Short mmCIF file of C-alpha atoms (C1' of nucleotides) in Angstrom, two decimals:
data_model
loop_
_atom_site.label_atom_id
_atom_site.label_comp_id
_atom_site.label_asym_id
_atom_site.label_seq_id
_atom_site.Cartn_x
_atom_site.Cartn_y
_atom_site.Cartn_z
CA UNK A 1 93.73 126.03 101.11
CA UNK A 2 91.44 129.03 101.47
CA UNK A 3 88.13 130.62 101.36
CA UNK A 4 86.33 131.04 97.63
CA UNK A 5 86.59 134.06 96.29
CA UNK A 6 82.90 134.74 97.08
CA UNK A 7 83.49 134.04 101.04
CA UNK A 8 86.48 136.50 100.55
CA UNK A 9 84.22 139.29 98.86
CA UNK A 10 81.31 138.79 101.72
CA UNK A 11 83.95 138.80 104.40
CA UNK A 12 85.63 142.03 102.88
CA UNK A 13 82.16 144.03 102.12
CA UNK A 14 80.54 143.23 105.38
CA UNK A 15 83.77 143.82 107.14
CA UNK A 16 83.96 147.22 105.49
CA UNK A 17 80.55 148.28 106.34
CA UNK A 18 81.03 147.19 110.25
CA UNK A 19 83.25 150.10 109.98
CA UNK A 20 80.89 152.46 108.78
CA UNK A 21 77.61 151.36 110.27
CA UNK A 22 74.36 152.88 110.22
CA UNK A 23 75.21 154.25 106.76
CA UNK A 24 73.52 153.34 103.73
CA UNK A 25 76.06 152.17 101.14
CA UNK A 26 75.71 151.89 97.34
CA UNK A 27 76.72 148.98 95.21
CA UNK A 28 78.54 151.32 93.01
CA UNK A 29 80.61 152.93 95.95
CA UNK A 30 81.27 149.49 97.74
CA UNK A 31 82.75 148.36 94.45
CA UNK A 32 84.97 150.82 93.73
CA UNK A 33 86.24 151.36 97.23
CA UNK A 34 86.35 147.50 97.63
CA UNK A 35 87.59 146.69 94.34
CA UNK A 36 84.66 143.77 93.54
CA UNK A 37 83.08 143.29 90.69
CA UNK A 38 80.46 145.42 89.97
CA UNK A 39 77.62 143.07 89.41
CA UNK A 40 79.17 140.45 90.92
CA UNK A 41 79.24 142.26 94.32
CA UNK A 42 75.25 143.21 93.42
CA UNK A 43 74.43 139.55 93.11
CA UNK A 44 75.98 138.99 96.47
CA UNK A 45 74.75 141.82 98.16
CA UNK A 46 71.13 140.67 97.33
CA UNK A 47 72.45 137.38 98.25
CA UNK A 48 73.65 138.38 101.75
CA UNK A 49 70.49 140.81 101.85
CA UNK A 50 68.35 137.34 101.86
CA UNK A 51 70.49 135.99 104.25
CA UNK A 52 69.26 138.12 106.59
CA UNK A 53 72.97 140.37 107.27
CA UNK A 54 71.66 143.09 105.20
CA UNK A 55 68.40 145.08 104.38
CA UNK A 56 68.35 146.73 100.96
CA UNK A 57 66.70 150.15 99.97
CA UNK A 58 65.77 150.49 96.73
CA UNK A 59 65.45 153.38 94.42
CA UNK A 60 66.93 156.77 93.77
CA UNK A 61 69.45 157.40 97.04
CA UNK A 62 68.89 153.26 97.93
CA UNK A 63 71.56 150.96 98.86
CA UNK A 64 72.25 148.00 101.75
CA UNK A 65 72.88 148.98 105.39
CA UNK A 66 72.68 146.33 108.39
CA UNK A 67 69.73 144.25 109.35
CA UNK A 68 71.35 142.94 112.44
CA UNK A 69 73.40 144.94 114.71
CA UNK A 70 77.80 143.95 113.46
CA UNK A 71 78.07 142.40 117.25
CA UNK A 72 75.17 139.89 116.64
CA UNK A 73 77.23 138.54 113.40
CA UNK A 74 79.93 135.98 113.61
CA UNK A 75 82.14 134.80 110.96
CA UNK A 76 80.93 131.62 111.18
CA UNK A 77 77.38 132.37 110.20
CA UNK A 78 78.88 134.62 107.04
CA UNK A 79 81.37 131.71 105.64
CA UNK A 80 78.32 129.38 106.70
CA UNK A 81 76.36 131.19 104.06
CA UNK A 82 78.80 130.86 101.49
CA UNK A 83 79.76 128.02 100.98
CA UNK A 84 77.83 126.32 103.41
CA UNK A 85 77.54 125.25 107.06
CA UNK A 86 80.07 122.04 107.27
CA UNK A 87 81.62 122.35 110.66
CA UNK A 88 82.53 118.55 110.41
CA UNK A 89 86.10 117.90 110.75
CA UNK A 90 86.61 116.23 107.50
CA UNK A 91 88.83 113.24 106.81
CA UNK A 92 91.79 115.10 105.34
CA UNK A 93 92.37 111.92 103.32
CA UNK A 94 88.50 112.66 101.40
CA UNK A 95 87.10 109.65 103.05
CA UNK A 96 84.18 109.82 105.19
CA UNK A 97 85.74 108.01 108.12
CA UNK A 98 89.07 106.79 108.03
CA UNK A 99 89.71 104.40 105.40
CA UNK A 100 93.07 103.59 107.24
CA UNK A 101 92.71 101.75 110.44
CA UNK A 102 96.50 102.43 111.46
CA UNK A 103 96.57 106.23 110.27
CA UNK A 104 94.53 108.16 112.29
CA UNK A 105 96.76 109.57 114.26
CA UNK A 106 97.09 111.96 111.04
CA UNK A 107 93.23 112.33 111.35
CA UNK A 108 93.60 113.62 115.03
CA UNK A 109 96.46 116.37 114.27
CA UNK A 110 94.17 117.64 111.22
CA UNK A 111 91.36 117.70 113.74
CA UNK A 112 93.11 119.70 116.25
CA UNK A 113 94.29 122.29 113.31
CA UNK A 114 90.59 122.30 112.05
CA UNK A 115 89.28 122.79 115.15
CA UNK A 116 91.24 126.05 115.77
CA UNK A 117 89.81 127.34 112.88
CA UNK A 118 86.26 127.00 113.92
CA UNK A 119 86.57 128.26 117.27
CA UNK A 120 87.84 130.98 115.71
CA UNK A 121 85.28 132.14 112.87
CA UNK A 122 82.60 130.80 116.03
CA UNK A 123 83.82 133.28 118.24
CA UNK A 124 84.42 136.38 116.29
CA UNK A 125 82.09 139.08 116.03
CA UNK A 126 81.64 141.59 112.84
CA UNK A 127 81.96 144.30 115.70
CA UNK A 128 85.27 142.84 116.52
CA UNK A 129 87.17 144.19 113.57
CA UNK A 130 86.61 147.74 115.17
CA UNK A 131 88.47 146.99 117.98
CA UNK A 132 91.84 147.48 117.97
CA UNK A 133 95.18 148.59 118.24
CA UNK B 1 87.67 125.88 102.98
CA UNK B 2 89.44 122.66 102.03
CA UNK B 3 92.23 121.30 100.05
CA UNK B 4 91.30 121.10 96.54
CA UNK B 5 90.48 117.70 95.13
CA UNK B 6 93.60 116.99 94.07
CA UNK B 7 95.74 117.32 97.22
CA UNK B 8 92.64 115.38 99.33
CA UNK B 9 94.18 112.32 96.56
CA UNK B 10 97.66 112.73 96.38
CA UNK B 11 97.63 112.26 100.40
CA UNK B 12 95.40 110.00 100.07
CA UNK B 13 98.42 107.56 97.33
CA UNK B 14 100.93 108.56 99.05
CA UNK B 15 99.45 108.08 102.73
CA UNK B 16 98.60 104.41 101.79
CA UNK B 17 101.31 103.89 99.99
CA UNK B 18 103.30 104.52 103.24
CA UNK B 19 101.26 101.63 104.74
CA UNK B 20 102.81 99.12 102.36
CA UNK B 21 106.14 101.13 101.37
CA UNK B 22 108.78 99.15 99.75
CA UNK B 23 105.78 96.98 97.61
CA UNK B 24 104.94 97.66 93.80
CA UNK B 25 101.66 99.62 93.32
CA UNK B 26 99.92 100.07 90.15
CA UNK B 27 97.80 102.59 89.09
CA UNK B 28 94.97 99.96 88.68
CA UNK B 29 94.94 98.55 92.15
CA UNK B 30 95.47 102.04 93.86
CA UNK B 31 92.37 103.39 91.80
CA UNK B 32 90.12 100.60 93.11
CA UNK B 33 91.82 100.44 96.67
CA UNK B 34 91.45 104.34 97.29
CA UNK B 35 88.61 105.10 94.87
CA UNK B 36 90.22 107.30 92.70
CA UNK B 37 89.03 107.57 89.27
CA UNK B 38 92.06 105.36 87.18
CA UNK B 39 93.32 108.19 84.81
CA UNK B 40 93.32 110.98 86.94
CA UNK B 41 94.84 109.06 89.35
CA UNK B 42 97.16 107.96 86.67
CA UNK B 43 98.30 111.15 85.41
CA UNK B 44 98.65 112.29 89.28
CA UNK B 45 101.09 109.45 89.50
CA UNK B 46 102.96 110.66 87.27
CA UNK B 47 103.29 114.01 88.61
CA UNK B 48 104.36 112.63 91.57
CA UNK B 49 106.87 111.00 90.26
CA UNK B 50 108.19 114.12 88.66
CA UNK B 51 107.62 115.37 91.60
CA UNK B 52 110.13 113.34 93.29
CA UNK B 53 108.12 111.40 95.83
CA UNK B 54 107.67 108.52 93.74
CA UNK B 55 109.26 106.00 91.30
CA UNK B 56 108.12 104.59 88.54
CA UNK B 57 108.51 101.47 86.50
CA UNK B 58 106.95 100.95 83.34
CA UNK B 59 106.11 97.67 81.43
CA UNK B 60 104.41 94.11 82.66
CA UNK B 61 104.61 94.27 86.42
CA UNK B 62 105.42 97.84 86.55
CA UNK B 63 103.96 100.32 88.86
CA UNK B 64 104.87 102.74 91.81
CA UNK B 65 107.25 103.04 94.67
CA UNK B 66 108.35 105.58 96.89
CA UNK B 67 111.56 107.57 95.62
CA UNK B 68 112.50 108.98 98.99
CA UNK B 69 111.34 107.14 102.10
CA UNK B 70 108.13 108.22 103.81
CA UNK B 71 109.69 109.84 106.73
CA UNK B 72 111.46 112.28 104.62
CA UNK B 73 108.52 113.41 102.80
CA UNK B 74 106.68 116.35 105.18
CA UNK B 75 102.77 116.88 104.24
CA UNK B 76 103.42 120.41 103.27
CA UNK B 77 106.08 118.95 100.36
CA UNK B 78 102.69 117.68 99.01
CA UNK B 79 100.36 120.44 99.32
CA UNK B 80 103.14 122.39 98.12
CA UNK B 81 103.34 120.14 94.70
CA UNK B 82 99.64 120.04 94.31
CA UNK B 83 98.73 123.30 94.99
CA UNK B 84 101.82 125.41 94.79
CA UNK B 85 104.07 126.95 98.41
CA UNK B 86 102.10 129.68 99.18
CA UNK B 87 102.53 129.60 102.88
CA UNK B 88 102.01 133.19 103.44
CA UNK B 89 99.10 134.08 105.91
CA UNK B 90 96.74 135.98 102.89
CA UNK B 91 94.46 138.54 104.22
CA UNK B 92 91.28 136.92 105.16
CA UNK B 93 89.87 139.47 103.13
CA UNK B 94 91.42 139.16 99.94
CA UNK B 95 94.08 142.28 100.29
CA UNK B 96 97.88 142.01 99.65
CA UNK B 97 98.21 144.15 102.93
CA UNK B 98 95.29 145.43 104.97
CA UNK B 99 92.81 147.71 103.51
CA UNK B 100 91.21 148.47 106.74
CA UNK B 101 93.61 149.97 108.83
CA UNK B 102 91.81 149.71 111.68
CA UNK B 103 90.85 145.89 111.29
CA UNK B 104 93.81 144.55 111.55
CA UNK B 105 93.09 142.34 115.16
CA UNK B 106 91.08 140.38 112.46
CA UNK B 107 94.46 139.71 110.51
CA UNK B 108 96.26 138.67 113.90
CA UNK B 109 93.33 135.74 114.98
CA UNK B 110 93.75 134.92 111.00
CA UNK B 111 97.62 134.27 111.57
CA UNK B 112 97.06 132.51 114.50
CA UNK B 113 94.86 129.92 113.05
CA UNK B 114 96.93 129.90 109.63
CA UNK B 115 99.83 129.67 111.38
CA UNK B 116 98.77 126.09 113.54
CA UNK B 117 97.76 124.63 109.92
CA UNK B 118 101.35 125.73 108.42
CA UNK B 119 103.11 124.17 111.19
CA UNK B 120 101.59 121.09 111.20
CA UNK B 121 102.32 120.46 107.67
CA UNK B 122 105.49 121.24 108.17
CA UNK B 123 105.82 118.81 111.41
CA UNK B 124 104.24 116.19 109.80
CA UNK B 125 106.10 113.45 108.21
CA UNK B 126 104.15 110.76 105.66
CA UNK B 127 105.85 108.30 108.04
CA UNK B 128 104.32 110.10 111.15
CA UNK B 129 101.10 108.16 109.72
CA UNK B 130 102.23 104.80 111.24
CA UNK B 131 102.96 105.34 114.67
CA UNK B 132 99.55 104.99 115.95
CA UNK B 133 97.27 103.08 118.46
"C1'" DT C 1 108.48 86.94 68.39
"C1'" DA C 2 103.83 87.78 70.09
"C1'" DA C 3 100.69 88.81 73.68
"C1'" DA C 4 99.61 90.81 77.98
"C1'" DT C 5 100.08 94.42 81.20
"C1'" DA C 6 102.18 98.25 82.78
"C1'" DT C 7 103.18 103.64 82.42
"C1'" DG C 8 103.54 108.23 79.31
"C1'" DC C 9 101.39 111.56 76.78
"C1'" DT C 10 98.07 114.52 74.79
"C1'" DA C 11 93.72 116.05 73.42
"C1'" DC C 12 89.22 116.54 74.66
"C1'" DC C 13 84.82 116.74 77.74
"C1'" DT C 14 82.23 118.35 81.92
"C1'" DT C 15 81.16 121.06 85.70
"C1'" DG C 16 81.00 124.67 89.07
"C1'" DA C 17 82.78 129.19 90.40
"C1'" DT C 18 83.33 133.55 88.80
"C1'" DG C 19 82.23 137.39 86.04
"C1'" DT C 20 79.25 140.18 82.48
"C1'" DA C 21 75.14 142.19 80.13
"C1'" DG C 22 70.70 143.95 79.81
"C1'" DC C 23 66.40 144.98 81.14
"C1'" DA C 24 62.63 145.41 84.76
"C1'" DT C 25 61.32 147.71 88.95
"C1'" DT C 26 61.41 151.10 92.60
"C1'" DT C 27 62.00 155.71 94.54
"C1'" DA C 28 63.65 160.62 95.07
"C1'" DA C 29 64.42 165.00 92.96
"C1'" DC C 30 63.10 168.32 89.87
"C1'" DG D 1 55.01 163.37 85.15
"C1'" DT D 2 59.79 162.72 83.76
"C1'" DT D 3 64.30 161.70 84.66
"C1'" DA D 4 68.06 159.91 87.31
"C1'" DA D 5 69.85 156.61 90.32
"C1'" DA D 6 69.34 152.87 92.85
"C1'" DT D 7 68.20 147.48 93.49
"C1'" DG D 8 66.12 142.77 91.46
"C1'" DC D 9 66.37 139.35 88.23
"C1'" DT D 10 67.85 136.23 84.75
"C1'" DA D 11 70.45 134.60 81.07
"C1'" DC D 12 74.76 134.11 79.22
"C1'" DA D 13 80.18 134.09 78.95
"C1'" DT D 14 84.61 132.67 80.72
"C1'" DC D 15 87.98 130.00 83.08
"C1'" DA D 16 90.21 126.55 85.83
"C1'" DA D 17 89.65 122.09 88.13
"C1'" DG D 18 88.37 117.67 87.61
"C1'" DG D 19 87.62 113.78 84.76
"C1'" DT D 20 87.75 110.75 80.30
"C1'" DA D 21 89.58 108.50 76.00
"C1'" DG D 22 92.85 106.61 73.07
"C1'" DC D 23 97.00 105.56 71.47
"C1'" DA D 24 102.23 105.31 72.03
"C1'" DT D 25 105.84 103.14 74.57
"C1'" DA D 26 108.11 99.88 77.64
"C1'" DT D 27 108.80 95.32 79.72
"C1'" DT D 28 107.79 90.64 81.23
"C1'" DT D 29 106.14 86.13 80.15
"C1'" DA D 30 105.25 82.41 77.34
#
DNA sequence: TAAATATGCTACCTTGATGTAGCATTTAAC
DNA sequence: GTTAAATGCTACATCAAGGTAGCATATTTA
């Protein structure tokens, strides 16, 4: 029960750079001080580059900075592209709709749990890791 | 961000099983009943039964039964046998402990939301699947 | 006792996520 | 212009989850 790895890497690197925006940031540094993956972290950064979070500058002194301003992201839209936008509250069972006429009580307690989770990655801005404490 | 495969079908068994505790179910029936595919389901069977939910009983007319009655197994007894007890809110972002130090409000909204999922496995008894409309 | 129908076990196959390697392309510094 | 340092691309390698196959073992029924 938790994000893939590659959700966890996007979060982490985008999360990072929300902290140091405005600066242009090398795969090589964001690896090390990140600890992804070298060209694993590339991939994705050309990944999330096409997605629209980042713009990439390429050549000698190059690297990825923001293409949208941190408070105009939400987590949603990064898990969204992912692993893909499926907001539906899923039968927890597998089925499509409940396969068991007498059980979905279960179905609205999974709902309500689900639910909290999207409100939550709906309503959170990159710019709202800066903010705190 | 789902339970893996595996989970989705042991509550799947066991939550229809707990429709018709107390009968014989073989791995046959169960596989067409819940579209499983028969020997995964199978060999999940069996590892429930190791697991202690279940009983089995081998030769002509054999099958499965519940071990312990349904309202003493809790969801989170399952996801914990299917996918290990690891109910410790991870960072979001991958980290044993925060790497951002000032991120952490992200790790607090995290909690939250990990936090109503834990609980309701915990809550949640196989039998709590019956009592319904 | 023999046949039918169960589970138990173990080895293998498939697939998707993750990770690696290498070369092409672009740009700045010298 | 040449070199260094960056991204872009694509093919391949690895690993764990999910799924399949076949035979051994147990038990009931006839």
């Amino acid at each position: 029960m938790n994000f893939s790895k590659t959700t966890e890497y996007a979060l982490r690197i985008l999360g990072y750079m929300s902290l140091h925006a405005n600066e242009l940031h090398s795969a090589d540094a964001l690896s090390e001080k990140l600890s992804v993956p070298k060209k694993y972290l590339q991939r994705l950064l050309t990944d999330l580059s096409k997605a629209g979070f980042l713009k990439s500058t390429r050549g000698r002194n190059g690297g990825f900075s923001f293409d949208r301003s941190p408070d105009q992201i939400f987590l949603s839209q990064i898990v969204a592209a992912t692993e893909g936008a499926d907001w539906e509250p899923k039968c927890i069972f597998g089925f499509g709709t409940c396969a068991f006429d007498n059980a979905c009580a279960m179905h609205d307690i999974w709902c309500d749990t689900h639910n909290t989770l999207v409100t939550m990655l709906h309503n959170t801005r990159l710019s709202d890791l800066k903010k705190t404490k």
